[in-house]
Amino acid sequence: MPTLRALRATLVVLTLFGLGTASLPSEPHLTPAAAYLPRLVAGGGAPAAALLAQDASSAHRTTYRSTGPGIRSADRFRAGSITKTFVATVVLQLARERRLQLSDTVDRHLPGLVRGHGNDGRRITLRALLTHTSGLYNYTAAPDAPPVSAVAAIHTAVAHRPTNTDGSYSYSNTDYVLLGLVVQRVTGHGYATEIRRRIIDPLRLTGTSLPGARTDLPAPHGHGYSRDPADGTLRDVTALDPRTAGAAGELISTLADLNRFYSALLGGRLLPPAQLSTLLNTGTTHGIYGMGIYPQELPCGTTVWGHNGRIAGSYVRTAATRDGRHTLTFRVNTDSLTGATLEPALLEAEFCPAGRNRHRTS
């Protein structure tokens, strides 16, 4: 999430540049955003970085650029908290089908699961989970080894008192793990099955998957690295147990698939207008977060929508204009990206071309 918000959005245990020459055939020129890739490596501490930008309003421009070894356009990589946008979309679809209501309490679907230490599922709604206003403790912040099941994650969270009880925004992976369980209770299928059926298959996201207990990445893929805090060396963390992330962050995807997903979502292909408006409504969080998606206003006045994802060995960010016609996804193959100004500067370079009216919005 943007700057300060990104710190809140980071998955704690899901621990949320020399310019390359590879490009897609339709690329007419080097965009300003691509010039930031060397900075992500040199200043951000990433071994390699890549981006894919697509703009249907500019002669259908498509730009792919990469820098550093071992990173390619078709690579599958872990997308972390971007999973939340997929989960939220499914929940809004179920609301459209009247199989649940956002005003439903957690206890209505998962009776007794959230209870104790000041936590009470009878007072927490699905809307509060979607907007991170439940106040539930973020289970990934617990000092113990991360749980490898959804129920264990909830038990870990409920063992702590709420972070707040006033309905204010507080990012918590626990919220989306609970939503995954609600989807299963309502549909009789796991959230991964519903995401595949409702989003991945219809949009033909052939590089996107939810691995469950599978610890390796599907081919083709590169490697992911974490920096050892003790000596600064990089450790290969490509293989990991994604069950610690679950519905909060287990997604695997590609640059092209993430662009396609957000373009379809914001373009109205996955949700009708009423549900899409609900998804993008940030009133509850005072402009910080919608439902599995958040806005970022850039200096030129353009507001982009999307999400970031951080998990061991990977950081990724997707942003798109409100109509979904202009999208950008960039990634690095480490979770220890430094330089807080690099991400907003890259987005500004892509979505705020020189000379654009600084008060124009889209």
mmCIF file of C-alpha atoms in Angstrom:
data_model
loop_
_atom_site.group_PDB
_atom_site.id
_atom_site.type_symbol
_atom_site.label_atom_id
_atom_site.label_comp_id
_atom_site.label_asym_id
_atom_site.label_seq_id
_atom_site.Cartn_x
_atom_site.Cartn_y
_atom_site.Cartn_z
ATOM 1 C CA MET A 1 0.000 0.000 0.000
ATOM 2 C CA PRO A 2 1.228 3.554 -0.572
ATOM 3 C CA THR A 3 3.992 4.742 1.755
ATOM 4 C CA LEU A 4 2.614 4.677 5.338
ATOM 5 C CA ARG A 5 -0.264 2.465 4.282
ATOM 6 C CA ALA A 6 2.205 -0.025 2.839
ATOM 7 C CA LEU A 7 3.693 -0.529 6.262
ATOM 8 C CA ARG A 8 0.284 -1.478 7.601
ATOM 9 C CA ALA A 9 -0.425 -3.730 4.654
ATOM 10 C CA THR A 10 2.817 -5.707 4.806
ATOM 11 C CA LEU A 11 2.368 -9.372 5.668
ATOM 12 C CA VAL A 12 4.723 -9.896 8.574
ATOM 13 C CA VAL A 13 5.373 -13.612 8.214
ATOM 14 C CA LEU A 14 4.630 -13.408 4.484
ATOM 15 C CA THR A 15 7.590 -11.468 4.794
ATOM 16 C CA LEU A 16 3.720 -7.506 1.820
ATOM 17 C CA PHE A 17 18.531 -1.794 -11.252
ATOM 18 C CA GLY A 18 20.716 -1.997 -14.981
ATOM 19 C CA LEU A 19 17.990 -1.808 -17.577
ATOM 20 C CA GLY A 20 17.118 -4.969 -19.498
ATOM 21 C CA THR A 21 16.261 -5.059 -23.164
ATOM 22 C CA ALA A 22 13.481 -7.660 -23.369
ATOM 23 C CA SER A 23 10.249 -6.217 -24.733
ATOM 24 C CA LEU A 24 6.981 -7.304 -26.255
ATOM 25 C CA PRO A 25 6.592 -6.727 -29.984
ATOM 26 C CA SER A 26 4.033 -3.945 -29.649
ATOM 27 C CA GLU A 27 6.244 -1.772 -27.447
ATOM 28 C CA PRO A 28 6.947 1.507 -29.237
ATOM 29 C CA HIS A 29 9.316 3.143 -26.766
ATOM 30 C CA LEU A 30 10.854 3.063 -23.336
ATOM 31 C CA THR A 31 8.425 4.512 -20.802
ATOM 32 C CA PRO A 32 9.616 6.697 -17.912
ATOM 33 C CA ALA A 33 8.486 4.064 -15.381
ATOM 34 C CA ALA A 34 10.957 1.534 -16.786
ATOM 35 C CA ALA A 35 13.800 3.888 -15.957
ATOM 36 C CA TYR A 36 13.116 3.186 -12.279
ATOM 37 C CA LEU A 37 13.997 -0.505 -12.538
ATOM 38 C CA PRO A 38 17.748 0.116 -12.135
ATOM 39 C CA ARG A 39 16.966 2.134 -9.012
ATOM 40 C CA LEU A 40 15.005 -0.751 -7.512
ATOM 41 C CA VAL A 41 18.149 -2.841 -7.816
ATOM 42 C CA ALA A 42 20.765 -0.242 -6.941
ATOM 43 C CA GLY A 43 18.804 1.689 -4.321
ATOM 44 C CA GLY A 44 16.142 -0.810 -3.354
ATOM 45 C CA GLY A 45 18.436 -3.751 -2.755
ATOM 46 C CA ALA A 46 16.621 -6.190 -5.072
ATOM 47 C CA PRO A 47 18.590 -8.767 -7.104
ATOM 48 C CA ALA A 48 16.272 -8.280 -10.108
ATOM 49 C CA ALA A 49 13.149 -6.377 -11.108
ATOM 50 C CA ALA A 50 10.602 -6.374 -13.915
ATOM 51 C CA LEU A 51 7.498 -4.484 -14.971
ATOM 52 C CA LEU A 52 4.679 -4.846 -17.470
ATOM 53 C CA ALA A 53 2.647 -1.779 -18.409
ATOM 54 C CA GLN A 54 -0.402 -1.851 -20.690
ATOM 55 C CA ASP A 55 -2.393 1.166 -21.826
ATOM 56 C CA ALA A 56 -5.434 0.615 -24.039
ATOM 57 C CA SER A 57 -5.939 4.376 -24.333
ATOM 58 C CA SER A 58 -2.502 4.856 -25.926
ATOM 59 C CA ALA A 59 -2.586 2.792 -29.115
ATOM 60 C CA HIS A 60 -2.786 -0.305 -26.919
ATOM 61 C CA ARG A 61 0.768 0.258 -25.721
ATOM 62 C CA THR A 62 2.407 -2.708 -24.002
ATOM 63 C CA THR A 63 5.812 -2.395 -22.364
ATOM 64 C CA TYR A 64 7.837 -5.110 -20.672
ATOM 65 C CA ARG A 65 11.210 -4.345 -19.116
ATOM 66 C CA SER A 66 13.483 -6.213 -16.722
ATOM 67 C CA THR A 67 16.841 -5.779 -15.078
ATOM 68 C CA GLY A 68 19.064 -8.167 -13.167
ATOM 69 C CA PRO A 69 19.613 -11.890 -13.704
ATOM 70 C CA GLY A 70 17.042 -14.654 -13.584
ATOM 71 C CA ILE A 71 13.817 -12.712 -14.061
ATOM 72 C CA ARG A 72 11.568 -13.137 -17.109
ATOM 73 C CA SER A 73 8.218 -11.900 -18.355
ATOM 74 C CA ALA A 74 6.488 -15.306 -18.160
ATOM 75 C CA ASP A 75 7.741 -16.207 -14.666
ATOM 76 C CA ARG A 76 5.302 -17.403 -12.047
ATOM 77 C CA PHE A 77 5.883 -15.715 -8.698
ATOM 78 C CA ARG A 78 4.195 -15.411 -5.321
ATOM 79 C CA ALA A 79 1.810 -12.447 -5.251
ATOM 80 C CA GLY A 80 1.170 -12.236 -1.487
ATOM 81 C CA SER A 81 -1.633 -9.921 -0.411
ATOM 82 C CA ILE A 82 -2.901 -9.378 -3.946
ATOM 83 C CA THR A 83 -4.807 -12.558 -3.072
ATOM 84 C CA LYS A 84 -7.121 -10.300 -1.056
ATOM 85 C CA THR A 85 -8.528 -8.613 -4.154
ATOM 86 C CA PHE A 86 -9.479 -12.022 -5.562
ATOM 87 C CA VAL A 87 -11.126 -13.081 -2.288
ATOM 88 C CA ALA A 88 -13.029 -9.801 -1.960
ATOM 89 C CA THR A 89 -14.295 -10.138 -5.545
ATOM 90 C CA VAL A 90 -15.683 -13.599 -4.799
ATOM 91 C CA VAL A 91 -17.396 -12.361 -1.623
ATOM 92 C CA LEU A 92 -19.023 -9.482 -3.543
ATOM 93 C CA GLN A 93 -20.194 -11.947 -6.199
ATOM 94 C CA LEU A 94 -21.780 -14.079 -3.482
ATOM 95 C CA ALA A 95 -23.485 -10.980 -2.100
ATOM 96 C CA ARG A 96 -24.846 -10.271 -5.575
ATOM 97 C CA GLU A 97 -26.220 -13.823 -5.651
ATOM 98 C CA ARG A 98 -27.825 -13.234 -2.214
ATOM 99 C CA ARG A 99 -25.933 -16.155 -0.721
ATOM 100 C CA LEU A 100 -24.628 -13.845 1.971
ATOM 101 C CA GLN A 101 -24.947 -10.228 3.055
ATOM 102 C CA LEU A 102 -22.112 -7.927 3.987
ATOM 103 C CA SER A 103 -24.034 -7.091 7.158
ATOM 104 C CA ASP A 104 -23.896 -10.752 8.233
ATOM 105 C CA THR A 105 -21.877 -11.354 11.354
ATOM 106 C CA VAL A 106 -18.940 -13.736 11.380
ATOM 107 C CA ASP A 107 -20.826 -15.804 13.929
ATOM 108 C CA ARG A 108 -23.705 -16.354 11.531
ATOM 109 C CA HIS A 109 -21.442 -18.350 9.233
ATOM 110 C CA LEU A 110 -18.743 -19.528 11.658
ATOM 111 C CA PRO A 111 -20.516 -19.827 15.012
ATOM 112 C CA GLY A 112 -18.269 -19.706 18.035
ATOM 113 C CA LEU A 113 -14.980 -19.524 16.116
ATOM 114 C CA VAL A 114 -14.187 -15.921 17.039
ATOM 115 C CA ARG A 115 -14.748 -15.668 20.772
ATOM 116 C CA GLY A 116 -12.602 -14.732 23.758
ATOM 117 C CA HIS A 117 -10.057 -12.163 24.964
ATOM 118 C CA GLY A 118 -12.397 -9.372 23.960
ATOM 119 C CA ASN A 119 -13.067 -10.822 20.490
ATOM 120 C CA ASP A 120 -16.668 -11.586 19.571
ATOM 121 C CA GLY A 121 -17.750 -12.815 16.146
ATOM 122 C CA ARG A 122 -21.320 -11.822 17.005
ATOM 123 C CA ARG A 123 -20.290 -8.168 16.687
ATOM 124 C CA ILE A 124 -18.013 -8.384 13.631
ATOM 125 C CA THR A 125 -19.561 -8.167 10.163
ATOM 126 C CA LEU A 126 -18.267 -9.417 6.836
ATOM 127 C CA ARG A 127 -18.054 -5.781 5.779
ATOM 128 C CA ALA A 128 -15.652 -5.152 8.665
ATOM 129 C CA LEU A 129 -13.481 -8.062 7.530
ATOM 130 C CA LEU A 130 -13.402 -6.808 3.941
ATOM 131 C CA THR A 131 -12.400 -3.276 4.979
ATOM 132 C CA HIS A 132 -9.968 -4.245 7.772
ATOM 133 C CA THR A 133 -12.083 -2.551 10.420
ATOM 134 C CA SER A 134 -12.749 -5.669 12.522
ATOM 135 C CA GLY A 135 -10.002 -4.884 15.023
ATOM 136 C CA LEU A 136 -8.892 -8.526 15.020
ATOM 137 C CA TYR A 137 -5.248 -9.129 15.852
ATOM 138 C CA ASN A 138 -3.060 -9.828 12.825
ATOM 139 C CA TYR A 139 -2.047 -13.468 13.285
ATOM 140 C CA THR A 140 1.102 -13.033 11.184
ATOM 141 C CA ALA A 141 2.430 -10.602 13.791
ATOM 142 C CA ALA A 142 2.526 -13.315 16.465
ATOM 143 C CA PRO A 143 6.083 -14.171 17.588
ATOM 144 C CA ASP A 144 5.562 -17.932 17.396
ATOM 145 C CA ALA A 145 5.938 -20.118 14.311
ATOM 146 C CA PRO A 146 3.225 -19.279 11.776
ATOM 147 C CA PRO A 147 0.184 -21.575 11.742
ATOM 148 C CA VAL A 148 -0.369 -23.755 8.692
ATOM 149 C CA SER A 149 -4.154 -23.921 8.734
ATOM 150 C CA ALA A 150 -6.894 -21.318 8.657
ATOM 151 C CA VAL A 151 -8.467 -22.426 11.924
ATOM 152 C CA ALA A 152 -5.080 -22.389 13.658
ATOM 153 C CA ALA A 153 -4.507 -18.862 12.352
ATOM 154 C CA ILE A 154 -7.836 -17.744 13.831
ATOM 155 C CA HIS A 155 -7.018 -19.377 17.148
ATOM 156 C CA THR A 156 -3.698 -17.511 17.160
ATOM 157 C CA ALA A 157 -5.476 -14.199 16.527
ATOM 158 C CA VAL A 158 -8.209 -14.765 19.106
ATOM 159 C CA ALA A 159 -5.601 -15.559 21.742
ATOM 160 C CA HIS A 160 -4.760 -11.823 21.598
ATOM 161 C CA ARG A 161 -6.959 -8.892 22.486
ATOM 162 C CA PRO A 162 -8.278 -6.816 19.573
ATOM 163 C CA THR A 163 -6.045 -4.068 18.239
ATOM 164 C CA ASN A 164 -9.019 -1.712 18.516
ATOM 165 C CA THR A 165 -12.759 -1.854 19.186
ATOM 166 C CA ASP A 166 -13.798 1.439 17.616
ATOM 167 C CA GLY A 167 -14.203 0.240 14.028
ATOM 168 C CA SER A 168 -11.160 2.089 12.762
ATOM 169 C CA TYR A 169 -8.897 0.776 10.021
ATOM 170 C CA SER A 170 -6.246 -1.733 11.108
ATOM 171 C CA TYR A 171 -4.810 -4.051 8.458
ATOM 172 C CA SER A 172 -5.053 -7.683 9.534
ATOM 173 C CA ASN A 173 -4.454 -10.856 7.548
ATOM 174 C CA THR A 174 -6.818 -12.564 9.985
ATOM 175 C CA ASP A 175 -9.739 -10.787 8.307
ATOM 176 C CA TYR A 176 -9.168 -12.479 4.961
ATOM 177 C CA VAL A 177 -8.426 -15.899 6.408
ATOM 178 C CA LEU A 178 -11.876 -15.654 7.996
ATOM 179 C CA LEU A 179 -13.406 -14.608 4.671
ATOM 180 C CA GLY A 180 -11.882 -17.700 3.070
ATOM 181 C CA LEU A 181 -13.660 -19.840 5.671
ATOM 182 C CA VAL A 182 -16.927 -17.968 5.064
ATOM 183 C CA VAL A 183 -16.696 -18.637 1.320
ATOM 184 C CA GLN A 184 -16.230 -22.328 2.061
ATOM 185 C CA ARG A 185 -19.191 -22.401 4.455
ATOM 186 C CA VAL A 186 -21.497 -20.592 2.024
ATOM 187 C CA THR A 187 -20.559 -22.449 -1.167
ATOM 188 C CA GLY A 188 -19.451 -25.841 0.116
ATOM 189 C CA HIS A 189 -16.163 -25.365 -1.745
ATOM 190 C CA GLY A 190 -12.814 -23.965 -0.680
ATOM 191 C CA TYR A 191 -12.071 -20.357 -1.585
ATOM 192 C CA ALA A 192 -9.399 -21.569 -4.034
ATOM 193 C CA THR A 193 -12.009 -23.540 -5.968
ATOM 194 C CA GLU A 194 -14.337 -20.562 -6.107
ATOM 195 C CA ILE A 195 -11.554 -18.213 -7.254
ATOM 196 C CA ARG A 196 -10.623 -20.635 -10.027
ATOM 197 C CA ARG A 197 -14.227 -21.088 -11.121
ATOM 198 C CA ARG A 198 -15.264 -17.444 -10.924
ATOM 199 C CA ILE A 199 -12.093 -15.564 -11.895
ATOM 200 C CA ILE A 200 -9.104 -17.598 -13.079
ATOM 201 C CA ASP A 201 -10.898 -19.778 -15.630
ATOM 202 C CA PRO A 202 -13.255 -17.133 -17.113
ATOM 203 C CA LEU A 203 -10.395 -14.650 -17.551
ATOM 204 C CA ARG A 204 -8.007 -17.359 -18.785
ATOM 205 C CA LEU A 205 -5.360 -16.487 -16.239
ATOM 206 C CA THR A 206 -3.210 -19.426 -17.270
ATOM 207 C CA GLY A 207 -0.278 -18.445 -15.049
ATOM 208 C CA THR A 208 -2.341 -17.960 -11.899
ATOM 209 C CA SER A 209 -2.942 -20.585 -9.233
ATOM 210 C CA LEU A 210 -3.559 -21.140 -5.548
ATOM 211 C CA PRO A 211 -1.068 -23.807 -4.485
ATOM 212 C CA GLY A 212 -2.574 -25.070 -1.243
ATOM 213 C CA ALA A 213 0.139 -27.196 0.362
ATOM 214 C CA ARG A 214 2.397 -27.230 -2.699
ATOM 215 C CA THR A 215 5.747 -25.711 -1.704
ATOM 216 C CA ASP A 216 7.330 -25.218 -5.138
ATOM 217 C CA LEU A 217 6.448 -22.777 -7.907
ATOM 218 C CA PRO A 218 5.030 -23.934 -11.258
ATOM 219 C CA ALA A 219 7.335 -23.594 -14.247
ATOM 220 C CA PRO A 220 8.566 -21.296 -15.563
ATOM 221 C CA HIS A 221 9.825 -19.452 -12.523
ATOM 222 C CA GLY A 222 12.924 -17.818 -11.165
ATOM 223 C CA HIS A 223 14.126 -17.718 -7.576
ATOM 224 C CA GLY A 224 13.031 -15.632 -4.624
ATOM 225 C CA TYR A 225 15.385 -14.296 -1.970
ATOM 226 C CA SER A 226 15.203 -12.958 1.563
ATOM 227 C CA ARG A 227 17.966 -10.906 3.097
ATOM 228 C CA ASP A 228 19.412 -12.256 6.335
ATOM 229 C CA PRO A 229 19.060 -9.457 8.920
ATOM 230 C CA ALA A 230 22.213 -10.608 10.682
ATOM 231 C CA ASP A 231 24.733 -10.299 7.854
ATOM 232 C CA GLY A 232 22.744 -8.982 4.879
ATOM 233 C CA THR A 233 23.292 -12.061 2.716
ATOM 234 C CA LEU A 234 20.536 -13.307 0.430
ATOM 235 C CA ARG A 235 18.907 -16.667 1.147
ATOM 236 C CA ASP A 236 16.985 -18.618 -1.480
ATOM 237 C CA VAL A 237 13.399 -18.947 -0.196
ATOM 238 C CA THR A 238 11.755 -20.017 -3.445
ATOM 239 C CA ALA A 239 10.186 -23.074 -1.806
ATOM 240 C CA LEU A 240 7.865 -22.367 1.125
ATOM 241 C CA ASP A 241 4.642 -23.601 2.693
ATOM 242 C CA PRO A 242 1.937 -21.220 1.409
ATOM 243 C CA ARG A 243 -0.590 -22.461 3.958
ATOM 244 C CA THR A 244 0.789 -19.886 6.379
ATOM 245 C CA ALA A 245 -0.705 -17.266 4.024
ATOM 246 C CA GLY A 246 -3.905 -18.974 2.904
ATOM 247 C CA ALA A 247 -6.704 -16.666 1.784
ATOM 248 C CA ALA A 248 -4.641 -13.696 2.947
ATOM 249 C CA GLY A 249 -1.780 -14.240 0.510
ATOM 250 C CA GLU A 250 -1.117 -17.615 -1.153
ATOM 251 C CA LEU A 251 -1.718 -16.586 -4.782
ATOM 252 C CA ILE A 252 0.827 -17.360 -7.508
ATOM 253 C CA SER A 253 0.571 -15.324 -10.704
ATOM 254 C CA THR A 254 2.362 -13.542 -13.573
ATOM 255 C CA LEU A 255 2.758 -9.927 -14.588
ATOM 256 C CA ALA A 256 0.340 -10.311 -17.502
ATOM 257 C CA ASP A 257 -2.289 -12.162 -15.469
ATOM 258 C CA LEU A 258 -2.362 -9.536 -12.731
ATOM 259 C CA ASN A 259 -2.782 -6.756 -15.277
ATOM 260 C CA ARG A 260 -5.580 -8.705 -16.939
ATOM 261 C CA PHE A 261 -7.336 -9.344 -13.636
ATOM 262 C CA TYR A 262 -7.359 -5.728 -12.455
ATOM 263 C CA SER A 263 -8.324 -4.495 -15.907
ATOM 264 C CA ALA A 264 -11.295 -6.884 -15.947
ATOM 265 C CA LEU A 265 -12.295 -6.072 -12.375
ATOM 266 C CA LEU A 266 -12.211 -2.291 -12.773
ATOM 267 C CA GLY A 267 -13.714 -2.571 -16.244
ATOM 268 C CA GLY A 268 -16.838 -4.211 -14.823
ATOM 269 C CA ARG A 269 -16.358 -7.735 -16.157
ATOM 270 C CA LEU A 270 -16.389 -9.447 -12.764
ATOM 271 C CA LEU A 271 -18.835 -7.331 -10.757
ATOM 272 C CA PRO A 272 -21.921 -5.354 -11.776
ATOM 273 C CA PRO A 273 -21.909 -1.605 -11.044
ATOM 274 C CA ALA A 274 -23.503 -1.803 -7.587
ATOM 275 C CA GLN A 275 -21.049 -4.379 -6.261
ATOM 276 C CA LEU A 276 -18.057 -2.712 -7.927
ATOM 277 C CA SER A 277 -19.028 0.572 -6.301
ATOM 278 C CA THR A 278 -19.190 -1.199 -2.940
ATOM 279 C CA LEU A 279 -15.767 -2.765 -3.514
ATOM 280 C CA LEU A 280 -14.236 0.650 -4.204
ATOM 281 C CA ASN A 281 -16.024 2.532 -1.423
ATOM 282 C CA THR A 282 -13.413 3.804 1.032
ATOM 283 C CA GLY A 283 -15.806 5.744 3.251
ATOM 284 C CA THR A 284 -15.481 3.351 6.184
ATOM 285 C CA THR A 285 -11.690 3.766 6.238
ATOM 286 C CA HIS A 286 -11.653 7.487 5.410
ATOM 287 C CA GLY A 287 -10.075 6.965 2.005
ATOM 288 C CA ILE A 288 -7.460 4.395 2.965
ATOM 289 C CA TYR A 289 -8.912 1.066 1.798
ATOM 290 C CA GLY A 290 -11.899 -0.308 -0.071
ATOM 291 C CA MET A 291 -12.524 -4.053 -0.040
ATOM 292 C CA GLY A 292 -9.378 -5.939 -1.003
ATOM 293 C CA ILE A 293 -8.235 -2.925 -3.013
ATOM 294 C CA TYR A 294 -7.001 0.565 -2.235
ATOM 295 C CA PRO A 295 -6.559 3.912 -4.000
ATOM 296 C CA GLN A 296 -3.434 5.993 -4.328
ATOM 297 C CA GLU A 297 -3.655 9.567 -5.531
ATOM 298 C CA LEU A 298 -0.610 10.618 -7.530
ATOM 299 C CA PRO A 299 0.830 14.150 -7.717
ATOM 300 C CA CYS A 300 -0.816 14.818 -11.095
ATOM 301 C CA GLY A 301 -4.251 14.161 -9.603
ATOM 302 C CA THR A 302 -4.704 10.704 -11.114
ATOM 303 C CA THR A 303 -5.898 8.065 -8.675
ATOM 304 C CA VAL A 304 -4.794 4.496 -9.296
ATOM 305 C CA TRP A 305 -6.375 1.414 -7.742
ATOM 306 C CA GLY A 306 -4.787 -1.900 -6.865
ATOM 307 C CA HIS A 307 -2.871 -3.726 -4.169
ATOM 308 C CA ASN A 308 0.614 -4.775 -3.223
ATOM 309 C CA GLY A 309 1.830 -8.182 -2.115
ATOM 310 C CA ARG A 310 4.753 -9.171 0.024
ATOM 311 C CA ILE A 311 5.705 -12.728 0.877
ATOM 312 C CA ALA A 312 9.046 -14.413 1.487
ATOM 313 C CA GLY A 313 11.138 -13.887 -1.650
ATOM 314 C CA SER A 314 8.738 -11.620 -3.526
ATOM 315 C CA TYR A 315 7.311 -8.113 -3.620
ATOM 316 C CA VAL A 316 4.764 -7.119 -6.271
ATOM 317 C CA ARG A 317 2.560 -4.097 -6.893
ATOM 318 C CA THR A 318 -0.299 -3.694 -9.360
ATOM 319 C CA ALA A 319 -1.952 -0.347 -10.054
ATOM 320 C CA ALA A 320 -4.588 0.660 -12.600
ATOM 321 C CA THR A 321 -6.720 3.613 -13.568
ATOM 322 C CA ARG A 322 -10.329 3.520 -12.419
ATOM 323 C CA ASP A 323 -11.574 2.328 -15.810
ATOM 324 C CA GLY A 324 -8.994 -0.492 -15.917
ATOM 325 C CA ARG A 325 -7.651 0.602 -19.302
ATOM 326 C CA HIS A 326 -4.175 1.495 -18.057
ATOM 327 C CA THR A 327 -2.437 -1.039 -15.812
ATOM 328 C CA LEU A 328 1.028 -1.580 -14.424
ATOM 329 C CA THR A 329 2.498 -4.468 -12.444
ATOM 330 C CA PHE A 330 6.064 -4.468 -11.217
ATOM 331 C CA ARG A 331 7.871 -7.022 -9.113
ATOM 332 C CA VAL A 332 11.194 -7.701 -7.466
ATOM 333 C CA ASN A 333 12.490 -11.132 -6.447
ATOM 334 C CA THR A 334 13.028 -10.271 -2.804
ATOM 335 C CA ASP A 335 10.823 -9.196 0.076
ATOM 336 C CA SER A 336 13.373 -6.739 1.493
ATOM 337 C CA LEU A 337 12.879 -3.839 -0.929
ATOM 338 C CA THR A 338 14.223 -0.631 0.580
ATOM 339 C CA GLY A 339 13.743 2.968 -0.446
ATOM 340 C CA ALA A 340 10.196 4.027 0.422
ATOM 341 C CA THR A 341 10.061 6.662 -2.329
ATOM 342 C CA LEU A 342 10.852 4.314 -5.223
ATOM 343 C CA GLU A 343 7.398 2.753 -5.588
ATOM 344 C CA PRO A 344 5.373 6.000 -5.643
ATOM 345 C CA ALA A 345 7.938 7.556 -7.984
ATOM 346 C CA LEU A 346 7.620 4.625 -10.392
ATOM 347 C CA LEU A 347 3.812 4.894 -10.367
ATOM 348 C CA GLU A 348 4.000 8.626 -10.946
ATOM 349 C CA ALA A 349 6.316 8.094 -13.918
ATOM 350 C CA GLU A 350 3.870 5.641 -15.487
ATOM 351 C CA PHE A 351 0.544 7.343 -14.792
ATOM 352 C CA CYS A 352 1.589 11.012 -14.783
ATOM 353 C CA PRO A 353 3.323 11.740 -18.103
ATOM 354 C CA ALA A 354 5.143 15.055 -18.264
ATOM 355 C CA GLY A 355 2.833 17.922 -19.040
ATOM 356 C CA ARG A 356 -0.367 16.322 -17.775
ATOM 357 C CA ASN A 357 -2.642 18.657 -15.853
ATOM 358 C CA ARG A 358 -1.816 18.120 -12.184
ATOM 359 C CA HIS A 359 -5.513 18.312 -11.255
ATOM 360 C CA ARG A 360 -6.822 15.832 -13.766
ATOM 361 C CA THR A 361 -8.250 12.598 -12.357
ATOM 362 C CA SER A 362 -9.145 9.258 -13.904
#
